[in-house]
Amino acid sequence: MLNLPKIKDMENQDNIFQKLCPCGCFNSFKNQEVDFIKEYEHWFLILNHEQGFLGRSILILKNHKTDERELTNEEALEKHTLYCLWREAITKAFNPDKINQAQLGNEEHVHNGHLHWHFVPRYRRPIYFFGLEFQSDTPETQKLIFSSVRDKTIHSTELRIKIKEELLKYL
């Protein structure tokens, strides 16, 4: 197991944006109230503001790179380790039936191709949290690609804080 550096909770959001991406690739996220979960040596773990699929998260590389082959061995190993830690936390928190990982780069105009991964929990049953129902797969939606079925609802900051707190119990 990789011996990770000291992990810090993300609190001061103004400072976070400066640290997150000095190259400015994620400045557009400032207006989206992105919830920063943890900082690691090479990566930031962020709760996606779109929570159609409960627990949806983004892992953003600190250094500006645009292709996975550019990762150092340390960055690649930490990415895998963090995925495994996140996978364990999301399982304990919400028990998804499946996980989708995506590193598409389809919105380069937003982030200049800055390398990041989407971690998307999928549920084959109705899923509720904090009194709300979240996206779950039906036999019809299981055949569709993620972008066709996602709920683009931006949930309240209060709800996203509750989701973040639930994940942090296990990270």
Tab-separated table of C-alpha atoms in Angstrom:
chain	number	residue	atom	x	y	z
A	1	MET	CA	0.000	0.000	0.000
A	2	LEU	CA	1.235	3.480	-0.876
A	3	ASN	CA	2.259	5.522	2.150
A	4	LEU	CA	0.297	8.732	1.514
A	5	PRO	CA	1.401	12.134	2.766
A	6	LYS	CA	-0.597	13.902	5.446
A	7	ILE	CA	-4.092	14.548	4.144
A	8	LYS	CA	-5.773	17.892	4.768
A	9	ASP	CA	-9.453	18.782	4.677
A	10	MET	CA	-10.194	21.540	2.223
A	11	GLU	CA	-11.547	24.610	4.016
A	12	ASN	CA	-10.417	27.955	2.566
A	13	GLN	CA	-11.932	27.876	-0.903
A	14	ASP	CA	-10.253	31.067	-2.222
A	15	ASN	CA	-6.835	29.636	-1.383
A	16	ILE	CA	-7.929	26.302	-2.866
A	17	PHE	CA	-8.540	27.739	-6.328
A	18	GLN	CA	-5.068	29.279	-6.358
A	19	LYS	CA	-3.512	25.977	-5.233
A	20	LEU	CA	-5.755	23.807	-7.366
A	21	CYS	CA	-4.634	25.090	-10.652
A	22	PRO	CA	-2.130	27.911	-10.905
A	23	CYS	CA	-2.437	27.494	-14.682
A	24	GLY	CA	-6.044	28.739	-14.392
A	25	CYS	CA	-7.642	25.694	-16.023
A	26	PHE	CA	-10.315	25.278	-13.355
A	27	ASN	CA	-11.152	28.941	-12.708
A	28	SER	CA	-14.610	28.340	-14.187
A	29	PHE	CA	-15.375	26.132	-11.181
A	30	LYS	CA	-15.230	29.137	-8.820
A	31	ASN	CA	-18.849	29.975	-9.568
A	32	GLN	CA	-20.032	26.383	-9.127
A	33	GLU	CA	-19.382	26.070	-5.393
A	34	VAL	CA	-17.307	22.957	-5.921
A	35	ASP	CA	-16.825	21.057	-2.671
A	36	PHE	CA	-13.196	20.184	-2.067
A	37	ILE	CA	-12.907	17.000	-0.009
A	38	LYS	CA	-9.216	16.192	0.405
A	39	GLU	CA	-5.806	17.256	-0.787
A	40	TYR	CA	-3.158	14.633	-1.482
A	41	GLU	CA	0.433	14.892	-2.666
A	42	HIS	CA	-0.421	14.940	-6.390
A	43	TRP	CA	-4.221	15.168	-6.508
A	44	PHE	CA	-7.320	16.946	-5.203
A	45	LEU	CA	-10.509	14.969	-4.505
A	46	ILE	CA	-13.631	17.040	-5.127
A	47	LEU	CA	-17.337	16.349	-4.741
A	48	ASN	CA	-18.969	17.176	-8.066
A	49	HIS	CA	-21.590	19.909	-7.809
A	50	GLU	CA	-23.874	17.727	-9.972
A	51	GLN	CA	-25.048	14.996	-7.616
A	52	GLY	CA	-27.571	13.261	-9.854
A	53	PHE	CA	-25.642	10.099	-9.010
A	54	LEU	CA	-25.124	10.261	-5.255
A	55	GLY	CA	-21.446	10.650	-4.343
A	56	ARG	CA	-20.200	11.619	-7.800
A	57	SER	CA	-16.646	12.923	-7.413
A	58	ILE	CA	-13.741	14.320	-9.428
A	59	LEU	CA	-10.035	13.616	-8.962
A	60	ILE	CA	-7.936	16.517	-10.328
A	61	LEU	CA	-4.197	16.342	-10.913
A	62	LYS	CA	-2.307	19.242	-9.306
A	63	ASN	CA	0.231	19.564	-12.136
A	64	HIS	CA	-0.981	20.648	-15.549
A	65	LYS	CA	-0.869	17.597	-17.803
A	66	THR	CA	-3.266	16.657	-20.570
A	67	ASP	CA	-2.668	12.945	-21.139
A	68	GLU	CA	-2.433	9.971	-18.795
A	69	ARG	CA	0.845	8.867	-20.371
A	70	GLU	CA	2.440	12.067	-18.980
A	71	LEU	CA	1.874	10.939	-15.380
A	72	THR	CA	4.917	10.088	-13.318
A	73	ASN	CA	4.947	6.668	-11.682
A	74	GLU	CA	4.237	8.367	-8.341
A	75	GLU	CA	1.237	10.284	-9.734
A	76	ALA	CA	-0.159	7.147	-11.384
A	77	LEU	CA	0.283	5.020	-8.265
A	78	GLU	CA	-1.309	7.658	-6.059
A	79	LYS	CA	-4.227	8.004	-8.512
A	80	HIS	CA	-4.884	4.266	-8.312
A	81	THR	CA	-4.537	4.267	-4.522
A	82	LEU	CA	-6.932	7.208	-4.180
A	83	TYR	CA	-9.477	5.547	-6.443
A	84	CYS	CA	-9.344	2.462	-4.207
A	85	LEU	CA	-9.731	4.593	-1.053
A	86	TRP	CA	-12.623	6.537	-2.592
A	87	ARG	CA	-14.216	3.271	-3.799
A	88	GLU	CA	-14.093	1.867	-0.274
A	89	ALA	CA	-15.518	5.091	1.204
A	90	ILE	CA	-18.373	5.350	-1.311
A	91	THR	CA	-19.221	1.683	-0.729
A	92	LYS	CA	-19.414	2.164	3.031
A	93	ALA	CA	-21.334	5.434	2.695
A	94	PHE	CA	-23.877	4.614	-0.042
A	95	ASN	CA	-23.179	1.080	-1.364
A	96	PRO	CA	-23.397	1.687	-5.128
A	97	ASP	CA	-23.899	-1.315	-7.366
A	98	LYS	CA	-21.277	-0.229	-9.871
A	99	ILE	CA	-18.716	2.535	-10.459
A	100	ASN	CA	-18.014	4.331	-13.738
A	101	GLN	CA	-14.648	6.035	-14.186
A	102	ALA	CA	-14.337	8.587	-16.952
A	103	GLN	CA	-11.414	10.599	-18.263
A	104	LEU	CA	-12.835	11.976	-21.480
A	105	GLY	CA	-11.570	15.513	-21.993
A	106	ASN	CA	-14.681	16.423	-23.994
A	107	GLU	CA	-14.932	19.887	-22.429
A	108	GLU	CA	-11.407	21.095	-23.127
A	109	HIS	CA	-12.750	24.608	-23.604
A	110	VAL	CA	-13.627	24.615	-19.878
A	111	HIS	CA	-10.407	23.193	-18.391
A	112	ASN	CA	-7.802	23.346	-21.197
A	113	GLY	CA	-7.504	19.566	-21.178
A	114	HIS	CA	-6.208	19.504	-17.577
A	115	LEU	CA	-6.111	15.847	-16.543
A	116	HIS	CA	-8.883	14.726	-14.193
A	117	TRP	CA	-11.114	11.697	-13.606
A	118	HIS	CA	-14.830	11.493	-12.884
A	119	PHE	CA	-15.845	8.793	-10.401
A	120	VAL	CA	-19.548	8.064	-10.864
A	121	PRO	CA	-21.375	5.686	-8.512
A	122	ARG	CA	-24.280	3.861	-10.184
A	123	TYR	CA	-27.277	2.432	-8.374
A	124	ARG	CA	-29.613	-0.307	-9.661
A	125	ARG	CA	-32.184	0.511	-7.008
A	126	PRO	CA	-33.820	3.701	-5.782
A	127	ILE	CA	-31.310	5.585	-3.632
A	128	TYR	CA	-32.245	8.186	-1.026
A	129	PHE	CA	-30.159	10.507	1.112
A	130	PHE	CA	-31.111	13.490	3.254
A	131	GLY	CA	-34.749	13.003	2.218
A	132	LEU	CA	-34.080	13.165	-1.539
A	133	GLU	CA	-34.127	10.525	-4.264
A	134	PHE	CA	-31.106	10.368	-6.572
A	135	GLN	CA	-30.619	8.917	-10.049
A	136	SER	CA	-30.798	5.146	-10.259
A	137	ASP	CA	-30.548	2.872	-13.258
A	138	THR	CA	-33.565	1.216	-14.776
A	139	PRO	CA	-33.411	-1.495	-17.439
A	140	GLU	CA	-33.856	1.301	-20.016
A	141	THR	CA	-31.190	3.677	-18.669
A	142	GLN	CA	-28.618	0.907	-18.151
A	143	LYS	CA	-28.249	0.804	-21.945
A	144	LEU	CA	-27.614	4.548	-22.292
A	145	ILE	CA	-24.326	6.379	-21.987
A	146	PHE	CA	-23.769	8.402	-18.822
A	147	SER	CA	-24.243	11.836	-20.406
A	148	SER	CA	-27.675	10.786	-21.689
A	149	VAL	CA	-29.088	9.917	-18.269
A	150	ARG	CA	-27.378	12.209	-15.823
A	151	ASP	CA	-29.439	14.503	-13.682
A	152	LYS	CA	-27.996	17.983	-14.151
A	153	THR	CA	-29.594	19.276	-10.976
A	154	ILE	CA	-27.226	21.290	-8.832
A	155	HIS	CA	-28.210	20.345	-5.309
A	156	SER	CA	-27.983	22.746	-2.398
A	157	THR	CA	-24.721	23.480	-0.641
A	158	GLU	CA	-26.266	22.052	2.542
A	159	LEU	CA	-26.950	18.708	0.857
A	160	ARG	CA	-23.501	18.554	-0.721
A	161	ILE	CA	-21.928	19.242	2.668
A	162	LYS	CA	-23.893	16.282	4.099
A	163	ILE	CA	-22.689	14.033	1.252
A	164	LYS	CA	-19.116	15.230	1.768
A	165	GLU	CA	-19.356	14.582	5.525
A	166	GLU	CA	-20.626	11.064	4.859
A	167	LEU	CA	-17.682	10.317	2.561
A	168	LEU	CA	-15.173	11.866	4.965
A	169	LYS	CA	-16.231	9.379	7.648
A	170	TYR	CA	-14.483	6.703	5.584
A	171	LEU	CA	-11.613	8.571	3.904
